[in-house]
Amino acid sequence: MMNQLMLVGRIANDPELKTLESGKKVTNITLAVPRSFKNADGVYETDFINTTVWENIANSICDYCKKGDLVGIKGRLQTDTYEKDGKNITKLNVIAEKVSFLSTREQSSKENKEVEGR
C-alpha cells in the first residue's frame, strides 16, 4: 500500500512558524495548484490545498518562503476527523515530508533548495 503525492504550486499565504506546547514546530500553508485543463468557461481553475509542515521543514519554509513562491511538495494524505455541531466532519490534509524551493516571484538569486523531514 502507498500513500504518497507530489504537488507543485505557489504558496497562497505567508508562512508563520508556531511552536506547540510539546515544543514541536509547525506551519500551515495553502498551496495554490492550477489544474491542467480549462473549465466549461475556458478558464483554468486553481485548487487550494491545505498543507501541514513540521519541524525542520517548517523552519526552512518560514525562513526562505513567502506568499507567491513556487514550491514542490512530496508528502502524504492524512484524514482528520472532528465533531462540529453534533456532526462528524472528515477532512483531508497534506502532510509535507519533503519540500523543494523552485522559485520566488522576484526570481531572486537564491539557489533551488530541497529540505527533507526526519
GROMACS .gro file of N, CA and C in nm:
model
  354
    1MET      N    1   0.084  -0.118   0.000
    1MET     CA    2   0.000   0.000   0.000
    1MET      C    3   0.088   0.124   0.000
    2MET      N    4   0.034   0.230  -0.058
    2MET     CA    5   0.114   0.351  -0.069
    2MET      C    6   0.026   0.474  -0.048
    3ASN      N    7   0.076   0.569   0.026
    3ASN     CA    8   0.010   0.697   0.048
    3ASN      C    9   0.115   0.804   0.021
    4GLN      N   10   0.124   0.847  -0.105
    4GLN     CA   11   0.227   0.942  -0.143
    4GLN      C   12   0.172   1.031  -0.253
    5LEU      N   13   0.208   1.160  -0.247
    5LEU     CA   14   0.166   1.252  -0.352
    5LEU      C   15   0.274   1.355  -0.375
    6MET      N   16   0.267   1.416  -0.492
    6MET     CA   17   0.360   1.523  -0.527
    6MET      C   18   0.278   1.638  -0.583
    7LEU      N   19   0.308   1.759  -0.534
    7LEU     CA   20   0.237   1.878  -0.578
    7LEU      C   21   0.338   1.987  -0.612
    8VAL      N   22   0.305   2.067  -0.711
    8VAL     CA   23   0.384   2.186  -0.742
    8VAL      C   24   0.285   2.301  -0.752
    9GLY      N   25   0.310   2.405  -0.673
    9GLY     CA   26   0.221   2.519  -0.675
    9GLY      C   27   0.282   2.637  -0.602
   10ARG      N   28   0.205   2.744  -0.595
   10ARG     CA   29   0.251   2.866  -0.528
   10ARG      C   30   0.192   2.874  -0.388
   11ILE      N   31   0.272   2.925  -0.296
   11ILE     CA   32   0.225   2.943  -0.158
   11ILE      C   33   0.126   3.059  -0.157
   12ALA      N   34   0.006   3.032  -0.105
   12ALA     CA   35  -0.103   3.129  -0.110
   12ALA      C   36  -0.109   3.219   0.013
   13ASN      N   37  -0.027   3.192   0.113
   13ASN     CA   38  -0.026   3.275   0.234
   13ASN      C   39   0.116   3.279   0.290
   14ASP      N   40   0.151   3.388   0.356
   14ASP     CA   41   0.283   3.396   0.418
   14ASP      C   42   0.292   3.295   0.532
   15PRO      N   43   0.394   3.208   0.531
   15PRO     CA   44   0.406   3.107   0.636
   15PRO      C   45   0.438   3.171   0.772
   16GLU      N   46   0.378   3.117   0.877
   16GLU     CA   47   0.405   3.161   1.014
   16GLU      C   48   0.440   3.040   1.097
   17LEU      N   49   0.555   3.044   1.162
   17LEU     CA   50   0.601   2.933   1.245
   17LEU      C   51   0.532   2.938   1.381
   18LYS      N   52   0.477   2.824   1.422
   18LYS     CA   53   0.414   2.813   1.553
   18LYS      C   54   0.487   2.704   1.631
   19THR      N   55   0.499   2.724   1.760
   19THR     CA   56   0.557   2.623   1.848
   19THR      C   57   0.446   2.572   1.939
   20LEU      N   58   0.421   2.441   1.934
   20LEU     CA   59   0.316   2.380   2.015
   20LEU      C   60   0.364   2.363   2.159
   21GLU      N   61   0.271   2.333   2.249
   21GLU     CA   62   0.306   2.310   2.389
   21GLU      C   63   0.410   2.200   2.405
   22SER      N   64   0.406   2.104   2.314
   22SER     CA   65   0.501   1.991   2.318
   22SER      C   66   0.641   2.033   2.273
   23GLY      N   67   0.654   2.154   2.219
   23GLY     CA   68   0.782   2.202   2.169
   23GLY      C   69   0.802   2.180   2.020
   24LYS      N   70   0.712   2.106   1.956
   24LYS     CA   71   0.723   2.083   1.811
   24LYS      C   72   0.686   2.209   1.736
   25LYS      N   73   0.757   2.231   1.624
   25LYS     CA   74   0.731   2.347   1.540
   25LYS      C   75   0.649   2.305   1.419
   26VAL      N   76   0.557   2.393   1.380
   26VAL     CA   77   0.466   2.361   1.269
   26VAL      C   78   0.428   2.490   1.197
   27THR      N   79   0.404   2.478   1.069
   27THR     CA   80   0.341   2.585   0.993
   27THR      C   81   0.238   2.522   0.900
   28ASN      N   82   0.132   2.595   0.876
   28ASN     CA   83   0.028   2.552   0.784
   28ASN      C   84   0.028   2.648   0.666
   29ILE      N   85   0.042   2.593   0.547
   29ILE     CA   86   0.038   2.676   0.427
   29ILE      C   87  -0.074   2.626   0.337
   30THR      N   88  -0.117   2.713   0.251
   30THR     CA   89  -0.212   2.674   0.147
   30THR      C   90  -0.136   2.681   0.015
   31LEU      N   91  -0.141   2.571  -0.058
   31LEU     CA   92  -0.071   2.563  -0.186
   31LEU      C   93  -0.171   2.581  -0.299
   32ALA      N   94  -0.150   2.681  -0.384
   32ALA     CA   95  -0.237   2.708  -0.498
   32ALA      C   96  -0.182   2.629  -0.618
   33VAL      N   97  -0.260   2.530  -0.662
   33VAL     CA   98  -0.217   2.441  -0.771
   33VAL      C   99  -0.317   2.453  -0.886
   34PRO      N  100  -0.275   2.512  -0.998
   34PRO     CA  101  -0.367   2.525  -1.111
   34PRO      C  102  -0.392   2.390  -1.177
   35ARG      N  103  -0.514   2.371  -1.222
   35ARG     CA  104  -0.548   2.249  -1.295
   35ARG      C  105  -0.491   2.257  -1.436
   36SER      N  106  -0.470   2.142  -1.497
   36SER     CA  107  -0.405   2.139  -1.629
   36SER      C  108  -0.506   2.146  -1.744
   37PHE      N  109  -0.631   2.174  -1.713
   37PHE     CA  110  -0.733   2.183  -1.817
   37PHE      C  111  -0.827   2.300  -1.788
   38LYS      N  112  -0.896   2.346  -1.890
   38LYS     CA  113  -0.988   2.458  -1.875
   38LYS      C  114  -1.128   2.406  -1.842
   39ASN      N  115  -1.204   2.487  -1.767
   39ASN     CA  116  -1.342   2.450  -1.737
   39ASN      C  117  -1.432   2.487  -1.854
   40ALA      N  118  -1.562   2.473  -1.837
   40ALA     CA  119  -1.657   2.499  -1.946
   40ALA      C  120  -1.652   2.644  -1.994
   41ASP      N  121  -1.606   2.734  -1.908
   41ASP     CA  122  -1.596   2.876  -1.946
   41ASP      C  123  -1.462   2.911  -2.007
   42GLY      N  124  -1.375   2.810  -2.027
   42GLY     CA  125  -1.245   2.833  -2.087
   42GLY      C  126  -1.141   2.890  -1.992
   43VAL      N  127  -1.163   2.867  -1.861
   43VAL     CA  128  -1.073   2.922  -1.759
   43VAL      C  129  -1.004   2.808  -1.685
   44TYR      N  130  -0.875   2.826  -1.657
   44TYR     CA  131  -0.802   2.730  -1.575
   44TYR      C  132  -0.839   2.755  -1.429
   45GLU      N  133  -0.895   2.656  -1.362
   45GLU     CA  134  -0.929   2.669  -1.221
   45GLU      C  135  -0.808   2.632  -1.136
   46THR      N  136  -0.808   2.677  -1.013
   46THR     CA  137  -0.699   2.650  -0.920
   46THR      C  138  -0.753   2.583  -0.796
   47ASP      N  139  -0.684   2.479  -0.751
   47ASP     CA  140  -0.718   2.415  -0.625
   47ASP      C  141  -0.629   2.472  -0.516
   48PHE      N  142  -0.687   2.498  -0.399
   48PHE     CA  143  -0.613   2.549  -0.285
   48PHE      C  144  -0.605   2.437  -0.182
   49ILE      N  145  -0.484   2.386  -0.162
   49ILE     CA  146  -0.463   2.264  -0.085
   49ILE      C  147  -0.393   2.297   0.046
   50ASN      N  148  -0.463   2.266   0.157
   50ASN     CA  149  -0.406   2.289   0.290
   50ASN      C  150  -0.294   2.188   0.315
   51THR      N  151  -0.181   2.238   0.361
   51THR     CA  152  -0.063   2.155   0.382
   51THR      C  153  -0.002   2.188   0.518
   52THR      N  154   0.028   2.084   0.595
   52THR     CA  155   0.093   2.099   0.724
   52THR      C  156   0.239   2.061   0.710
   53VAL      N  157   0.326   2.147   0.764
   53VAL     CA  158   0.470   2.127   0.755
   53VAL      C  159   0.527   2.129   0.895
   54TRP      N  160   0.607   2.027   0.930
   54TRP     CA  161   0.658   2.011   1.066
   54TRP      C  162   0.808   2.035   1.076
   55GLU      N  163   0.851   2.071   1.194
   55GLU     CA  164   0.989   2.077   1.242
   55GLU      C  165   1.086   2.149   1.148
   56ASN      N  166   1.194   2.081   1.103
   56ASN     CA  167   1.298   2.147   1.024
   56ASN      C  168   1.246   2.204   0.893
   57ILE      N  169   1.153   2.132   0.830
   57ILE     CA  170   1.098   2.182   0.705
   57ILE      C  171   1.016   2.309   0.732
   58ALA      N  172   0.942   2.310   0.842
   58ALA     CA  173   0.864   2.429   0.879
   58ALA      C  174   0.956   2.548   0.901
   59ASN      N  175   1.069   2.526   0.970
   59ASN     CA  176   1.167   2.633   0.991
   59ASN      C  177   1.215   2.689   0.857
   60SER      N  178   1.251   2.600   0.766
   60SER     CA  179   1.304   2.642   0.636
   60SER      C  180   1.200   2.716   0.553
   61ILE      N  181   1.077   2.667   0.553
   61ILE     CA  182   0.971   2.735   0.477
   61ILE      C  183   0.953   2.877   0.530
   62CYS      N  184   0.953   2.892   0.661
   62CYS     CA  185   0.934   3.025   0.720
   62CYS      C  186   1.055   3.115   0.694
   63ASP      N  187   1.174   3.057   0.689
   63ASP     CA  188   1.296   3.135   0.664
   63ASP      C  189   1.310   3.179   0.518
   64TYR      N  190   1.271   3.092   0.424
   64TYR     CA  191   1.303   3.115   0.283
   64TYR      C  192   1.185   3.148   0.194
   65CYS      N  193   1.062   3.128   0.241
   65CYS     CA  194   0.947   3.141   0.152
   65CYS      C  195   0.850   3.249   0.198
   66LYS      N  196   0.775   3.299   0.100
   66LYS     CA  197   0.667   3.392   0.128
   66LYS      C  198   0.555   3.367   0.026
   67LYS      N  199   0.447   3.436   0.046
   67LYS     CA  200   0.332   3.424  -0.045
   67LYS      C  201   0.378   3.444  -0.189
   68GLY      N  202   0.336   3.354  -0.278
   68GLY     CA  203   0.367   3.364  -0.420
   68GLY      C  204   0.484   3.280  -0.465
   69ASP      N  205   0.565   3.229  -0.371
   69ASP     CA  206   0.680   3.147  -0.408
   69ASP      C  207   0.636   3.010  -0.459
   70LEU      N  208   0.707   2.958  -0.558
   70LEU     CA  209   0.677   2.828  -0.617
   70LEU      C  210   0.754   2.719  -0.543
   71VAL      N  211   0.682   2.617  -0.497
   71VAL     CA  212   0.745   2.506  -0.426
   71VAL      C  213   0.691   2.373  -0.478
   72GLY      N  214   0.772   2.270  -0.463
   72GLY     CA  215   0.730   2.134  -0.489
   72GLY      C  216   0.721   2.062  -0.356
   73ILE      N  217   0.616   1.986  -0.337
   73ILE     CA  218   0.597   1.916  -0.210
   73ILE      C  219   0.575   1.768  -0.237
   74LYS      N  220   0.652   1.686  -0.166
   74LYS     CA  221   0.630   1.541  -0.162
   74LYS      C  222   0.575   1.515  -0.023
   75GLY      N  223   0.464   1.443  -0.018
   75GLY     CA  224   0.403   1.420   0.111
   75GLY      C  225   0.303   1.307   0.109
   76ARG      N  226   0.215   1.311   0.208
   76ARG     CA  227   0.113   1.208   0.220
   76ARG      C  228  -0.018   1.273   0.261
   77LEU      N  229  -0.128   1.204   0.235
   77LEU     CA  230  -0.259   1.249   0.279
   77LEU      C  231  -0.287   1.195   0.419
   78GLN      N  232  -0.350   1.277   0.499
   78GLN     CA  233  -0.390   1.234   0.633
   78GLN      C  234  -0.536   1.274   0.653
   79THR      N  235  -0.614   1.185   0.711
   79THR     CA  236  -0.754   1.212   0.738
   79THR      C  237  -0.768   1.265   0.881
   80ASP      N  238  -0.828   1.381   0.894
   80ASP     CA  239  -0.855   1.439   1.025
   80ASP      C  240  -1.006   1.436   1.047
   81THR      N  241  -1.049   1.386   1.161
   81THR     CA  242  -1.191   1.379   1.193
   81THR      C  243  -1.216   1.457   1.321
   82TYR      N  244  -1.321   1.540   1.319
   82TYR     CA  245  -1.358   1.616   1.437
   82TYR      C  246  -1.509   1.634   1.438
   83GLU      N  247  -1.562   1.677   1.551
   83GLU     CA  248  -1.706   1.696   1.563
   83GLU      C  249  -1.738   1.844   1.563
   84LYS      N  250  -1.841   1.880   1.485
   84LYS     CA  251  -1.887   2.019   1.480
   84LYS      C  252  -2.038   2.020   1.474
   85ASP      N  253  -2.099   2.089   1.566
   85ASP     CA  254  -2.246   2.097   1.574
   85ASP      C  255  -2.310   1.959   1.576
   86GLY      N  256  -2.248   1.866   1.646
   86GLY     CA  257  -2.303   1.732   1.660
   86GLY      C  258  -2.280   1.641   1.541
   87LYS      N  259  -2.209   1.689   1.441
   87LYS     CA  260  -2.181   1.608   1.322
   87LYS      C  261  -2.032   1.577   1.314
   88ASN      N  262  -2.000   1.456   1.271
   88ASN     CA  263  -1.860   1.421   1.249
   88ASN      C  264  -1.815   1.476   1.113
   89ILE      N  265  -1.708   1.551   1.114
   89ILE     CA  266  -1.652   1.611   0.993
   89ILE      C  267  -1.520   1.542   0.964
   90THR      N  268  -1.501   1.500   0.839
   90THR     CA  269  -1.375   1.439   0.796
   90THR      C  270  -1.312   1.530   0.693
   91LYS      N  271  -1.184   1.558   0.713
   91LYS     CA  272  -1.112   1.650   0.626
   91LYS      C  273  -0.980   1.586   0.585
   92LEU      N  274  -0.944   1.599   0.457
   92LEU     CA  275  -0.814   1.553   0.410
   92LEU      C  276  -0.713   1.665   0.423
   93ASN      N  277  -0.594   1.632   0.468
   93ASN     CA  278  -0.487   1.729   0.482
   93ASN      C  279  -0.360   1.668   0.425
   94VAL      N  280  -0.277   1.750   0.363
   94VAL     CA  281  -0.148   1.704   0.313
   94VAL      C  282  -0.044   1.728   0.422
   95ILE      N  283   0.035   1.627   0.451
   95ILE     CA  284   0.148   1.638   0.543
   95ILE      C  285   0.274   1.637   0.458
   96ALA      N  286   0.348   1.747   0.457
   96ALA     CA  287   0.468   1.758   0.375
   96ALA      C  288   0.582   1.678   0.438
   97GLU      N  289   0.650   1.598   0.356
   97GLU     CA  290   0.766   1.522   0.401
   97GLU      C  291   0.895   1.572   0.337
   98LYS      N  292   0.882   1.639   0.223
   98LYS     CA  293   0.998   1.697   0.153
   98LYS      C  294   0.948   1.818   0.075
   99VAL      N  295   1.026   1.926   0.079
   99VAL     CA  296   0.988   2.048   0.008
   99VAL      C  297   1.105   2.093  -0.079
  100SER      N  298   1.076   2.124  -0.203
  100SER     CA  299   1.177   2.179  -0.294
  100SER      C  300   1.138   2.324  -0.323
  101PHE      N  301   1.230   2.416  -0.297
  101PHE     CA  302   1.207   2.557  -0.326
  101PHE      C  303   1.243   2.579  -0.472
  102LEU      N  304   1.145   2.608  -0.557
  102LEU     CA  305   1.166   2.614  -0.700
  102LEU      C  306   1.194   2.755  -0.752
  103SER      N  307   1.120   2.853  -0.707
  103SER     CA  308   1.148   2.991  -0.747
  103SER      C  309   1.065   3.086  -0.663
  104THR      N  310   1.104   3.211  -0.668
  104THR     CA  311   1.027   3.315  -0.600
  104THR      C  312   0.964   3.404  -0.705
  105ARG      N  313   0.867   3.478  -0.665
  105ARG     CA  314   0.803   3.573  -0.756
  105ARG      C  315   0.906   3.672  -0.808
  106GLU      N  316   1.001   3.706  -0.722
  106GLU     CA  317   1.101   3.806  -0.760
  106GLU      C  318   1.219   3.744  -0.834
  107GLN      N  319   1.222   3.611  -0.846
  107GLN     CA  320   1.332   3.541  -0.913
  107GLN      C  321   1.466   3.587  -0.857
  108SER      N  322   1.475   3.586  -0.722
  108SER     CA  323   1.598   3.630  -0.658
  108SER      C  324   1.710   3.532  -0.691
  109SER      N  325   1.830   3.564  -0.649
  109SER     CA  326   1.947   3.484  -0.684
  109SER      C  327   1.964   3.362  -0.595
  110LYS      N  328   1.863   3.330  -0.509
  110LYS     CA  329   1.872   3.211  -0.427
  110LYS      C  330   1.878   3.087  -0.515
  111GLU      N  331   1.955   2.989  -0.474
  111GLU     CA  332   1.959   2.862  -0.547
  111GLU      C  333   1.835   2.782  -0.512
  112ASN      N  334   1.796   2.691  -0.602
  112ASN     CA  335   1.689   2.597  -0.569
  112ASN      C  336   1.738   2.514  -0.452
  113LYS      N  337   1.650   2.490  -0.358
  113LYS     CA  338   1.690   2.420  -0.236
  113LYS      C  339   1.585   2.317  -0.202
  114GLU      N  340   1.628   2.203  -0.148
  114GLU     CA  341   1.536   2.099  -0.103
  114GLU      C  342   1.556   2.079   0.046
  115VAL      N  343   1.446   2.052   0.115
  115VAL     CA  344   1.451   2.023   0.258
  115VAL      C  345   1.368   1.899   0.281
  116GLU      N  346   1.422   1.808   0.359
  116GLU     CA  347   1.355   1.682   0.386
  116GLU      C  348   1.340   1.665   0.536
  117GLY      N  349   1.224   1.616   0.578
  117GLY     CA  350   1.199   1.594   0.720
  117GLY      C  351   1.260   1.465   0.769
  118ARG      N  352   1.274   1.454   0.900
  118ARG     CA  353   1.320   1.337   0.975
  118ARG      C  354   1.398   1.380   1.090
   0.00000   0.00000   0.00000
